[in-house]
mmCIF file of C-alpha atoms in Angstrom:
data_model
loop_
_atom_site.group_PDB
_atom_site.id
_atom_site.type_symbol
_atom_site.label_atom_id
_atom_site.label_comp_id
_atom_site.label_asym_id
_atom_site.label_seq_id
_atom_site.Cartn_x
_atom_site.Cartn_y
_atom_site.Cartn_z
ATOM 1 C CA MET H 106 108.498 35.336 111.528
ATOM 2 C CA ASN H 107 104.828 34.334 112.046
ATOM 3 C CA ARG H 108 102.273 33.811 109.281
ATOM 4 C CA ALA H 109 100.499 37.117 109.921
ATOM 5 C CA LYS H 110 103.683 39.095 109.386
ATOM 6 C CA ILE H 111 104.560 37.135 106.243
ATOM 7 C CA PHE H 112 101.045 37.678 104.892
ATOM 8 C CA ALA H 113 101.209 41.407 105.610
ATOM 9 C CA ILE H 114 104.570 41.711 103.827
ATOM 10 C CA LEU H 115 103.252 39.837 100.790
ATOM 11 C CA ILE H 116 100.118 41.987 100.595
ATOM 12 C CA GLY H 117 102.240 45.134 100.912
ATOM 13 C CA ALA H 118 104.511 43.986 98.120
ATOM 14 C CA LEU H 119 101.561 43.203 95.872
ATOM 15 C CA LEU H 120 99.943 46.588 96.525
ATOM 16 C CA ALA H 121 103.213 48.371 95.814
ATOM 17 C CA ALA H 122 103.499 46.565 92.495
ATOM 18 C CA VAL H 123 100.012 47.630 91.361
ATOM 19 C CA PRO H 124 99.851 51.184 89.973
ATOM 20 C CA VAL H 125 97.349 53.444 91.702
ATOM 21 C CA ARG H 126 94.448 54.380 89.451
ATOM 22 C CA GLY H 127 95.139 58.091 89.899
ATOM 23 C CA GLN H 128 98.776 57.654 88.931
ATOM 24 C CA GLU H 129 97.782 55.816 85.766
ATOM 25 C CA ASN H 130 95.429 58.651 84.868
ATOM 26 C CA VAL H 131 98.120 61.302 85.380
ATOM 27 C CA GLU H 132 100.508 59.486 83.065
ATOM 28 C CA ALA H 133 97.839 59.005 80.403
ATOM 29 C CA ILE H 134 96.747 62.663 80.550
ATOM 30 C CA VAL H 135 100.314 63.923 80.254
ATOM 31 C CA ALA H 136 101.205 61.552 77.403
ATOM 32 C CA GLN H 137 98.069 62.401 75.438
ATOM 33 C CA ASN H 138 98.788 66.129 75.548
ATOM 34 C CA ILE H 139 102.563 65.954 75.055
ATOM 35 C CA ARG H 140 102.449 63.548 72.106
ATOM 36 C CA PRO H 141 101.585 66.207 69.479
ATOM 37 C CA ILE H 142 104.826 68.132 70.096
ATOM 38 C CA LEU H 143 107.145 65.120 70.000
ATOM 39 C CA PRO H 144 109.208 64.839 66.806
ATOM 40 C CA GLY H 145 107.570 62.449 64.384
ATOM 41 C CA ASN H 146 110.806 60.590 63.656
ATOM 42 C CA GLY H 147 111.872 60.420 67.298
ATOM 43 C CA LYS H 148 114.741 62.868 66.694
ATOM 44 C CA GLY H 149 115.077 66.627 67.008
ATOM 45 C CA GLY H 150 114.409 67.099 70.689
ATOM 46 C CA GLY H 151 112.377 65.893 73.631
ATOM 47 C CA VAL H 152 110.281 66.958 76.600
ATOM 48 C CA ALA H 153 110.732 66.809 80.379
ATOM 49 C CA VAL H 154 107.552 67.113 82.458
ATOM 50 C CA ALA H 155 107.081 67.395 86.214
ATOM 51 C CA VAL H 156 103.588 67.170 87.707
ATOM 52 C CA ARG H 157 102.769 68.183 91.264
ATOM 53 C CA ILE H 158 99.613 66.506 92.533
ATOM 54 C CA ASN H 159 98.377 65.397 95.958
ATOM 55 C CA GLY H 160 101.532 66.747 97.583
ATOM 56 C CA GLU H 161 103.809 64.573 95.438
ATOM 57 C CA THR H 162 105.859 65.114 92.281
ATOM 58 C CA ARG H 163 105.920 62.794 89.291
ATOM 59 C CA PHE H 164 108.301 63.024 86.337
ATOM 60 C CA PHE H 165 107.640 62.053 82.724
ATOM 61 C CA ASN H 166 110.355 62.188 80.063
ATOM 62 C CA TYR H 167 110.116 61.869 76.300
ATOM 63 C CA GLY H 168 112.548 61.978 73.400
ATOM 64 C CA PHE H 169 116.156 63.041 73.219
ATOM 65 C CA ALA H 170 118.274 65.583 75.047
ATOM 66 C CA ASN H 171 120.950 65.244 72.372
ATOM 67 C CA ASP H 172 120.376 63.273 69.188
ATOM 68 C CA ALA H 173 124.031 63.148 68.153
ATOM 69 C CA ARG H 174 125.042 61.598 71.469
ATOM 70 C CA ASN H 175 121.936 59.397 71.660
ATOM 71 C CA GLU H 176 121.126 60.864 75.095
ATOM 72 C CA ARG H 177 117.529 60.701 76.228
ATOM 73 C CA VAL H 178 115.769 63.371 78.262
ATOM 74 C CA THR H 179 115.712 62.785 82.041
ATOM 75 C CA ALA H 180 114.418 64.758 85.019
ATOM 76 C CA ASP H 181 118.005 65.972 85.498
ATOM 77 C CA SER H 182 118.584 67.171 81.937
ATOM 78 C CA ILE H 183 119.268 70.910 82.013
ATOM 79 C CA PHE H 184 117.229 73.204 79.747
ATOM 80 C CA ASN H 185 117.325 76.857 78.798
ATOM 81 C CA LEU H 186 114.340 78.286 80.713
ATOM 82 C CA GLY H 187 113.793 81.209 78.365
ATOM 83 C CA SER H 188 111.407 83.709 79.938
ATOM 84 C CA VAL H 189 110.377 81.322 82.721
ATOM 85 C CA GLY H 190 113.687 82.446 84.222
ATOM 86 C CA LYS H 191 112.158 85.889 84.826
ATOM 87 C CA LEU H 192 110.434 84.391 87.863
ATOM 88 C CA PHE H 193 113.782 84.204 89.652
ATOM 89 C CA ALA H 194 114.301 87.960 89.348
ATOM 90 C CA THR H 195 110.778 88.755 90.507
ATOM 91 C CA THR H 196 110.938 86.231 93.362
ATOM 92 C CA THR H 197 114.232 87.748 94.495
ATOM 93 C CA LEU H 198 112.583 91.179 94.350
ATOM 94 C CA ALA H 199 109.559 89.951 96.329
ATOM 95 C CA GLU H 200 111.799 88.376 98.957
ATOM 96 C CA ALA H 201 113.699 91.655 99.378
ATOM 97 C CA VAL H 202 110.415 93.585 99.683
ATOM 98 C CA LYS H 203 109.170 91.197 102.376
ATOM 99 C CA ARG H 204 112.443 91.746 104.256
ATOM 100 C CA GLY H 205 111.896 95.503 104.087
ATOM 101 C CA GLU H 206 115.079 96.038 102.056
ATOM 102 C CA LEU H 207 113.378 97.901 99.225
ATOM 103 C CA SER H 208 109.922 98.765 97.875
ATOM 104 C CA LEU H 209 108.045 98.048 94.667
ATOM 105 C CA ASP H 210 107.531 101.811 94.433
ATOM 106 C CA ASP H 211 111.249 102.575 94.442
ATOM 107 C CA PRO H 212 112.382 104.250 91.189
ATOM 108 C CA VAL H 213 114.856 102.082 89.318
ATOM 109 C CA ALA H 214 117.128 105.144 89.020
ATOM 110 C CA LYS H 215 117.546 105.057 92.803
ATOM 111 C CA TYR H 216 119.751 102.000 92.366
ATOM 112 C CA VAL H 217 120.981 102.271 88.767
ATOM 113 C CA THR H 218 122.447 105.711 89.260
ATOM 114 C CA GLU H 219 123.517 106.131 85.621
ATOM 115 C CA LEU H 220 119.818 106.698 84.908
ATOM 116 C CA GLN H 221 119.457 109.694 87.197
ATOM 117 C CA ARG H 222 120.454 111.989 84.355
ATOM 118 C CA GLY H 223 117.871 110.450 82.036
ATOM 119 C CA GLY H 224 114.326 111.541 81.295
ATOM 120 C CA ASP H 225 111.239 109.322 81.486
ATOM 121 C CA ILE H 226 113.282 106.362 82.721
ATOM 122 C CA ARG H 227 113.407 108.093 86.128
ATOM 123 C CA ARG H 228 109.633 107.619 86.471
ATOM 124 C CA ILE H 229 109.778 103.817 86.226
ATOM 125 C CA THR H 230 109.564 101.796 89.442
ATOM 126 C CA LEU H 231 110.827 98.337 90.364
ATOM 127 C CA GLY H 232 107.244 97.083 90.566
ATOM 128 C CA GLU H 233 106.539 98.285 87.041
ATOM 129 C CA LEU H 234 109.630 96.511 85.729
ATOM 130 C CA ALA H 235 108.528 93.273 87.427
ATOM 131 C CA SER H 236 104.911 93.433 86.204
ATOM 132 C CA HIS H 237 105.615 94.396 82.575
ATOM 133 C CA THR H 238 103.956 97.786 83.039
ATOM 134 C CA SER H 239 107.044 99.999 82.660
ATOM 135 C CA GLY H 240 106.276 100.986 79.065
ATOM 136 C CA LEU H 241 109.773 99.917 77.977
ATOM 137 C CA PRO H 242 109.909 97.976 74.681
ATOM 138 C CA ASP H 243 110.452 94.240 74.617
ATOM 139 C CA HIS H 244 113.879 94.796 73.055
ATOM 140 C CA PRO H 245 115.789 98.100 72.781
ATOM 141 C CA VAL H 246 116.253 97.724 69.026
ATOM 142 C CA GLN H 247 112.496 98.173 68.613
ATOM 143 C CA TYR H 248 113.048 101.739 69.833
ATOM 144 C CA GLU H 249 116.402 102.105 68.075
ATOM 145 C CA PRO H 250 116.033 100.255 64.742
ATOM 146 C CA TRP H 251 119.317 101.750 63.568
ATOM 147 C CA HIS H 252 121.324 99.873 66.231
ATOM 148 C CA ARG H 253 123.443 96.961 65.006
ATOM 149 C CA GLY H 254 124.660 94.023 67.077
ATOM 150 C CA LYS H 255 124.155 93.243 70.740
ATOM 151 C CA TYR H 256 123.795 95.914 73.395
ATOM 152 C CA THR H 257 126.811 96.502 75.607
ATOM 153 C CA TRP H 258 126.252 98.096 79.012
ATOM 154 C CA PRO H 259 127.091 101.629 77.691
ATOM 155 C CA ASP H 260 124.699 101.043 74.759
ATOM 156 C CA PHE H 261 121.967 99.995 77.189
ATOM 157 C CA VAL H 262 122.429 103.031 79.453
ATOM 158 C CA ARG H 263 122.365 105.342 76.435
ATOM 159 C CA PHE H 264 119.133 103.768 75.220
ATOM 160 C CA LEU H 265 117.448 103.959 78.647
ATOM 161 C CA ASN H 266 118.366 107.598 79.155
ATOM 162 C CA SER H 267 117.073 108.529 75.706
ATOM 163 C CA TRP H 268 113.824 106.552 75.980
ATOM 164 C CA LYS H 269 110.640 108.630 75.937
ATOM 165 C CA ALA H 270 107.187 107.606 77.104
ATOM 166 C CA ASP H 271 104.058 108.305 75.076
ATOM 167 C CA PRO H 272 100.334 107.516 75.575
ATOM 168 C CA LYS H 273 100.956 103.902 74.481
ATOM 169 C CA HIS H 274 104.078 103.503 76.634
ATOM 170 C CA GLU H 275 103.169 105.270 79.841
ATOM 171 C CA PRO H 276 104.743 103.780 83.009
ATOM 172 C CA GLY H 277 102.150 101.966 85.095
ATOM 173 C CA LYS H 278 99.313 102.458 82.613
ATOM 174 C CA GLN H 279 99.425 99.411 80.344
ATOM 175 C CA TYR H 280 100.766 95.871 80.030
ATOM 176 C CA LEU H 281 103.695 95.649 77.604
ATOM 177 C CA TYR H 282 105.786 92.501 77.809
ATOM 178 C CA SER H 283 109.434 93.529 78.100
ATOM 179 C CA ASP H 284 112.705 91.590 78.225
ATOM 180 C CA THR H 285 114.368 94.990 78.552
ATOM 181 C CA ALA H 286 112.549 95.667 81.821
ATOM 182 C CA MET H 287 113.508 92.331 83.350
ATOM 183 C CA VAL H 288 117.182 92.714 82.467
ATOM 184 C CA LEU H 289 117.100 96.161 84.068
ATOM 185 C CA LEU H 290 115.447 94.664 87.168
ATOM 186 C CA ARG H 291 118.375 92.255 87.548
ATOM 187 C CA ILE H 292 120.783 95.191 87.412
ATOM 188 C CA ALA H 293 118.782 97.135 90.014
ATOM 189 C CA LEU H 294 118.844 94.172 92.413
ATOM 190 C CA GLN H 295 122.544 93.703 91.783
ATOM 191 C CA ARG H 296 123.239 97.352 92.595
ATOM 192 C CA ARG H 297 121.033 97.374 95.704
ATOM 193 C CA PHE H 298 122.887 94.443 97.259
ATOM 194 C CA ASN H 299 126.296 94.970 95.628
ATOM 195 C CA THR H 300 126.161 91.356 94.505
ATOM 196 C CA ALA H 301 126.047 89.843 91.013
ATOM 197 C CA PHE H 302 122.492 88.787 90.242
ATOM 198 C CA ALA H 303 123.493 85.159 89.645
ATOM 199 C CA GLN H 304 125.044 85.012 93.114
ATOM 200 C CA LEU H 305 122.092 86.838 94.670
ATOM 201 C CA MET H 306 119.650 84.375 93.105
ATOM 202 C CA HIS H 307 121.779 81.506 94.413
ATOM 203 C CA GLN H 308 122.053 82.919 97.935
ATOM 204 C CA ARG H 309 118.402 83.797 98.370
ATOM 205 C CA ILE H 310 116.417 81.352 96.243
ATOM 206 C CA THR H 311 118.112 78.351 94.663
ATOM 207 C CA ALA H 312 120.589 77.371 97.407
ATOM 208 C CA PRO H 313 118.037 77.491 100.266
ATOM 209 C CA LEU H 314 115.656 75.373 98.157
ATOM 210 C CA GLY H 315 118.401 72.907 97.213
ATOM 211 C CA MET H 316 118.157 73.716 93.512
ATOM 212 C CA ASN H 317 121.665 72.683 92.552
ATOM 213 C CA SER H 318 121.070 72.496 88.786
ATOM 214 C CA THR H 319 119.862 76.071 88.299
ATOM 215 C CA ALA H 320 122.367 78.716 87.261
ATOM 216 C CA LEU H 321 123.198 81.830 85.241
ATOM 217 C CA PRO H 322 125.341 81.278 83.245
ATOM 218 C CA LEU H 323 125.721 77.508 83.325
ATOM 219 C CA PRO H 324 129.022 76.518 85.041
ATOM 220 C CA ARG H 325 131.388 73.950 83.583
ATOM 221 C CA ASP H 326 130.373 71.194 86.017
ATOM 222 C CA LEU H 327 126.752 71.337 84.788
ATOM 223 C CA LEU H 328 127.427 71.684 81.054
ATOM 224 C CA GLY H 329 127.516 67.920 80.587
ATOM 225 C CA ARG H 330 123.803 67.727 81.454
ATOM 226 C CA ALA H 331 122.756 70.632 79.218
ATOM 227 C CA VAL H 332 120.461 69.602 76.384
ATOM 228 C CA GLN H 333 121.088 70.416 72.749
ATOM 229 C CA GLY H 334 118.592 72.999 71.543
ATOM 230 C CA TYR H 335 116.733 72.410 68.271
ATOM 231 C CA SER H 336 114.946 74.695 65.865
ATOM 232 C CA PRO H 337 111.178 74.355 65.343
ATOM 233 C CA GLN H 338 112.049 72.126 62.377
ATOM 234 C CA GLY H 339 114.236 69.883 64.554
ATOM 235 C CA GLN H 340 117.686 71.082 63.449
ATOM 236 C CA PRO H 341 120.455 71.688 66.044
ATOM 237 C CA ASN H 342 120.448 75.347 67.065
ATOM 238 C CA GLY H 343 123.316 76.771 69.135
ATOM 239 C CA ARG H 344 125.550 75.030 71.674
ATOM 240 C CA PRO H 345 124.312 73.276 74.826
ATOM 241 C CA GLY H 346 124.385 75.748 77.701
ATOM 242 C CA MET H 347 125.125 78.809 75.576
ATOM 243 C CA GLU H 348 124.279 82.226 77.015
ATOM 244 C CA GLY H 349 122.267 83.966 74.312
ATOM 245 C CA GLY H 350 120.237 87.141 74.111
ATOM 246 C CA ALA H 351 120.377 90.736 72.943
ATOM 247 C CA PHE H 352 122.723 91.929 75.684
ATOM 248 C CA GLN H 353 126.489 91.575 75.815
ATOM 249 C CA TRP H 354 127.557 91.398 79.422
ATOM 250 C CA ARG H 355 128.001 88.417 81.724
ATOM 251 C CA GLY H 356 124.816 87.408 83.499
ATOM 252 C CA SER H 357 122.436 89.059 81.039
ATOM 253 C CA GLY H 358 121.443 85.817 79.303
ATOM 254 C CA GLN H 359 118.990 83.054 80.119
ATOM 255 C CA ILE H 360 118.796 80.970 83.275
ATOM 256 C CA TYR H 361 119.173 77.182 82.965
ATOM 257 C CA SER H 362 117.508 74.522 85.110
ATOM 258 C CA SER H 363 116.238 70.942 85.199
ATOM 259 C CA ALA H 364 112.737 69.538 85.585
ATOM 260 C CA ARG H 365 113.729 68.239 89.024
ATOM 261 C CA ASP H 366 114.846 71.675 90.198
ATOM 262 C CA MET H 367 111.826 73.412 88.675
ATOM 263 C CA ALA H 368 109.566 70.889 90.401
ATOM 264 C CA THR H 369 111.049 72.105 93.682
ATOM 265 C CA PHE H 370 110.419 75.717 92.669
ATOM 266 C CA LEU H 371 106.839 74.729 91.767
ATOM 267 C CA ALA H 372 106.255 72.971 95.095
ATOM 268 C CA ALA H 373 107.522 76.039 96.965
ATOM 269 C CA ASN H 374 105.159 78.283 94.998
ATOM 270 C CA LEU H 375 102.344 75.960 96.033
ATOM 271 C CA GLY H 376 103.407 76.362 99.669
ATOM 272 C CA GLU H 377 104.293 72.683 100.000
ATOM 273 C CA LEU H 378 107.927 72.755 101.166
ATOM 274 C CA PRO H 379 108.098 72.601 104.973
ATOM 275 C CA GLY H 380 110.775 74.774 106.510
ATOM 276 C CA HIS H 381 110.807 77.384 103.747
ATOM 277 C CA GLY H 382 108.120 79.708 105.015
ATOM 278 C CA ALA H 383 109.991 82.952 104.290
ATOM 279 C CA ILE H 384 110.629 82.073 100.642
ATOM 280 C CA GLU H 385 107.087 80.759 100.228
ATOM 281 C CA ASN H 386 105.687 84.000 101.655
ATOM 282 C CA ALA H 387 107.752 85.959 99.138
ATOM 283 C CA MET H 388 106.503 83.702 96.354
ATOM 284 C CA ALA H 389 102.892 84.219 97.429
ATOM 285 C CA PHE H 390 103.521 87.975 97.354
ATOM 286 C CA ALA H 391 104.961 87.749 93.826
ATOM 287 C CA GLN H 392 101.907 85.809 92.645
ATOM 288 C CA GLN H 393 99.399 88.487 93.680
ATOM 289 C CA PRO H 394 98.005 90.524 90.764
ATOM 290 C CA VAL H 395 99.105 94.147 90.567
ATOM 291 C CA PHE H 396 97.697 95.040 87.145
ATOM 292 C CA THR H 397 94.473 94.022 85.358
ATOM 293 C CA VAL H 398 94.937 93.347 81.647
ATOM 294 C CA GLY H 399 91.410 92.134 80.960
ATOM 295 C CA PRO H 400 88.500 90.103 82.358
ATOM 296 C CA SER H 401 90.475 86.848 82.351
ATOM 297 C CA LEU H 402 94.062 88.038 82.831
ATOM 298 C CA LYS H 403 95.825 89.861 85.645
ATOM 299 C CA ILE H 404 99.568 90.242 86.097
ATOM 300 C CA GLY H 405 101.573 89.739 89.265
ATOM 301 C CA LEU H 406 105.351 90.017 89.476
ATOM 302 C CA ALA H 407 105.894 88.160 86.174
ATOM 303 C CA TRP H 408 103.202 85.604 87.102
ATOM 304 C CA GLN H 409 100.090 85.538 84.897
ATOM 305 C CA ASN H 410 96.816 85.108 86.826
ATOM 306 C CA PHE H 411 94.619 83.506 84.168
ATOM 307 C CA SER H 412 90.945 82.740 84.804
ATOM 308 C CA SER H 413 90.238 79.679 82.698
ATOM 309 C CA GLY H 414 86.741 78.272 83.057
ATOM 310 C CA ASN H 415 86.313 77.297 86.689
ATOM 311 C CA LEU H 416 90.060 77.355 87.373
ATOM 312 C CA LEU H 417 92.440 80.125 88.314
ATOM 313 C CA ILE H 418 95.786 79.253 86.750
ATOM 314 C CA LEU H 419 98.988 81.035 87.715
ATOM 315 C CA ASP H 420 101.608 80.507 85.059
ATOM 316 C CA LYS H 421 104.604 81.730 83.097
ATOM 317 C CA ASN H 422 105.828 80.641 79.706
ATOM 318 C CA GLY H 423 109.077 81.066 77.827
ATOM 319 C CA GLY H 424 110.407 80.457 74.370
ATOM 320 C CA LEU H 425 113.297 81.053 72.006
ATOM 321 C CA ASN H 426 114.201 79.502 68.673
ATOM 322 C CA ASN H 427 115.626 76.470 70.478
ATOM 323 C CA THR H 428 113.602 76.125 73.684
ATOM 324 C CA SER H 429 109.963 76.194 74.827
ATOM 325 C CA THR H 430 109.077 76.222 78.522
ATOM 326 C CA TYR H 431 106.110 76.476 80.890
ATOM 327 C CA ILE H 432 105.327 76.431 84.595
ATOM 328 C CA GLY H 433 101.793 76.681 85.913
ATOM 329 C CA PHE H 434 99.602 75.724 88.840
ATOM 330 C CA THR H 435 96.100 75.998 90.244
ATOM 331 C CA PRO H 436 96.242 77.228 93.850
ATOM 332 C CA GLN H 437 92.770 75.977 94.825
ATOM 333 C CA ARG H 438 93.466 72.429 93.579
ATOM 334 C CA LYS H 439 97.143 72.288 94.574
ATOM 335 C CA LEU H 440 97.994 71.047 91.085
ATOM 336 C CA GLY H 441 101.030 72.142 89.114
ATOM 337 C CA ILE H 442 103.114 71.318 86.073
ATOM 338 C CA VAL H 443 106.495 72.119 84.527
ATOM 339 C CA ILE H 444 107.105 71.517 80.812
ATOM 340 C CA LEU H 445 110.604 71.871 79.330
ATOM 341 C CA VAL H 446 111.118 71.331 75.580
ATOM 342 C CA ASN H 447 114.487 71.615 73.837
ATOM 343 C CA ARG H 448 112.877 72.715 70.572
ATOM 344 C CA GLY H 449 111.703 76.181 69.640
ATOM 345 C CA LYS H 450 108.154 77.486 69.221
ATOM 346 C CA GLN H 451 106.278 74.462 70.585
ATOM 347 C CA HIS H 452 103.628 76.562 72.407
ATOM 348 C CA PRO H 453 103.649 74.725 75.758
ATOM 349 C CA THR H 454 101.280 77.230 77.398
ATOM 350 C CA GLY H 455 98.154 75.767 75.823
ATOM 351 C CA ILE H 456 99.378 72.240 76.534
ATOM 352 C CA GLY H 457 100.134 73.044 80.162
ATOM 353 C CA ARG H 458 96.730 74.597 80.726
ATOM 354 C CA GLN H 459 94.995 71.650 79.035
ATOM 355 C CA ILE H 460 96.817 69.225 81.315
ATOM 356 C CA LEU H 461 95.911 71.243 84.423
ATOM 357 C CA HIS H 462 92.249 71.265 83.395
ATOM 358 C CA ALA H 463 92.295 67.516 82.692
ATOM 359 C CA LEU H 464 94.009 66.736 86.006
ATOM 360 C CA ALA H 465 91.565 68.929 87.908
ATOM 361 C CA GLN H 466 88.629 67.207 86.241
ATOM 362 C CA ASP H 467 90.087 63.776 86.920
ATOM 363 C CA GLN H 468 90.720 64.786 90.534
ATOM 364 C CA SER H 469 87.018 65.598 90.893
ATOM 365 C CA GLN H 470 85.748 62.277 89.514
ATOM 366 C CA PRO H 471 84.300 59.775 92.023
ATOM 367 C CA SER H 472 86.633 56.861 92.585
ATOM 368 C CA THR H 473 85.618 53.406 91.324
ATOM 369 C CA GLU H 474 87.646 51.726 94.041
ATOM 370 C CA GLY H 475 85.571 52.635 97.088
ATOM 371 C CA GLU H 476 87.654 55.710 98.003
ATOM 372 C CA PRO H 477 85.938 59.001 98.952
ATOM 373 C CA GLU H 478 85.653 61.666 96.296
ATOM 374 C CA PRO H 479 88.321 64.370 96.763
ATOM 375 C CA ASP H 480 87.252 67.663 98.303
ATOM 376 C CA THR H 481 87.258 70.188 95.441
ATOM 377 C CA ASP H 482 86.460 73.331 97.421
#
């Protein structure tokens, strides 16, 4: 090997060993914003973060997946997604619409035929379920305070058929966040394709994208990577991988996933996964606003279109007593972030948006190393 080749190899090795300035900044920005939600004593949960920037994904992990087992959080730790999981139902819906298999304007009773003998429920469309504009309450018990225990399928059908709209709950006329609506959307998709929603999600979204750690409910072979959930005070809450919620039938609970899988989902929503054009087109369709809530907020198919300063942020958050989750991105900057916390009520939405703003600002700063300033148009 001649001297020139040896010199080139040595220089390459040295450059590879020196962190890029931009990478250092990303790590510092993430750490600064995540630090406030880390347990003060190092126990009681942790955080998995995935950042998409400049066409690449970086992972940052903090704290513990399971204190009792002394297991630290990794990019492959599996978290309860909470309401972030709603994006899988709406993406599946969008993909079916793009295929011409159904329409956002289809009444839900067209597919869930038990509702055809109901009243106002027959006026609700699939698009209204997906955009939180159906008028249905967040949880059925808010409409039926006398009900005790979880809702079985017969309980749920009875509630839906008895539900009545009023000026504050008029289908298509207002934004009312609703777990009830999203559970019903899963059932409608299941009926349309005669396939369990979990299998439908796998066939159409997660398997094509190679998301092998995303499931509903979590199968036995993935349970070993499920994090322990913790209360806001840092106490263990529930079992790893448990299927919770207000509804008592298989597949009605929360979807589980890892930061690595959700980073793939994020990259696809940014249109950065070659060879997945059909899914990315469906995702772009799901992102488009269909209802205006106010000057700074419009709603797509579960996605929030939030105008924040000079940035448009598309995002979705989730949270239960033992999990707090967020996914968000800025289409014009091609920046995105996933935040998964195995502790309840940690308010990751504000943190995620702060990080996106800081990364966008850092992206716009002139380089001190002789590199051209990034195009921010």
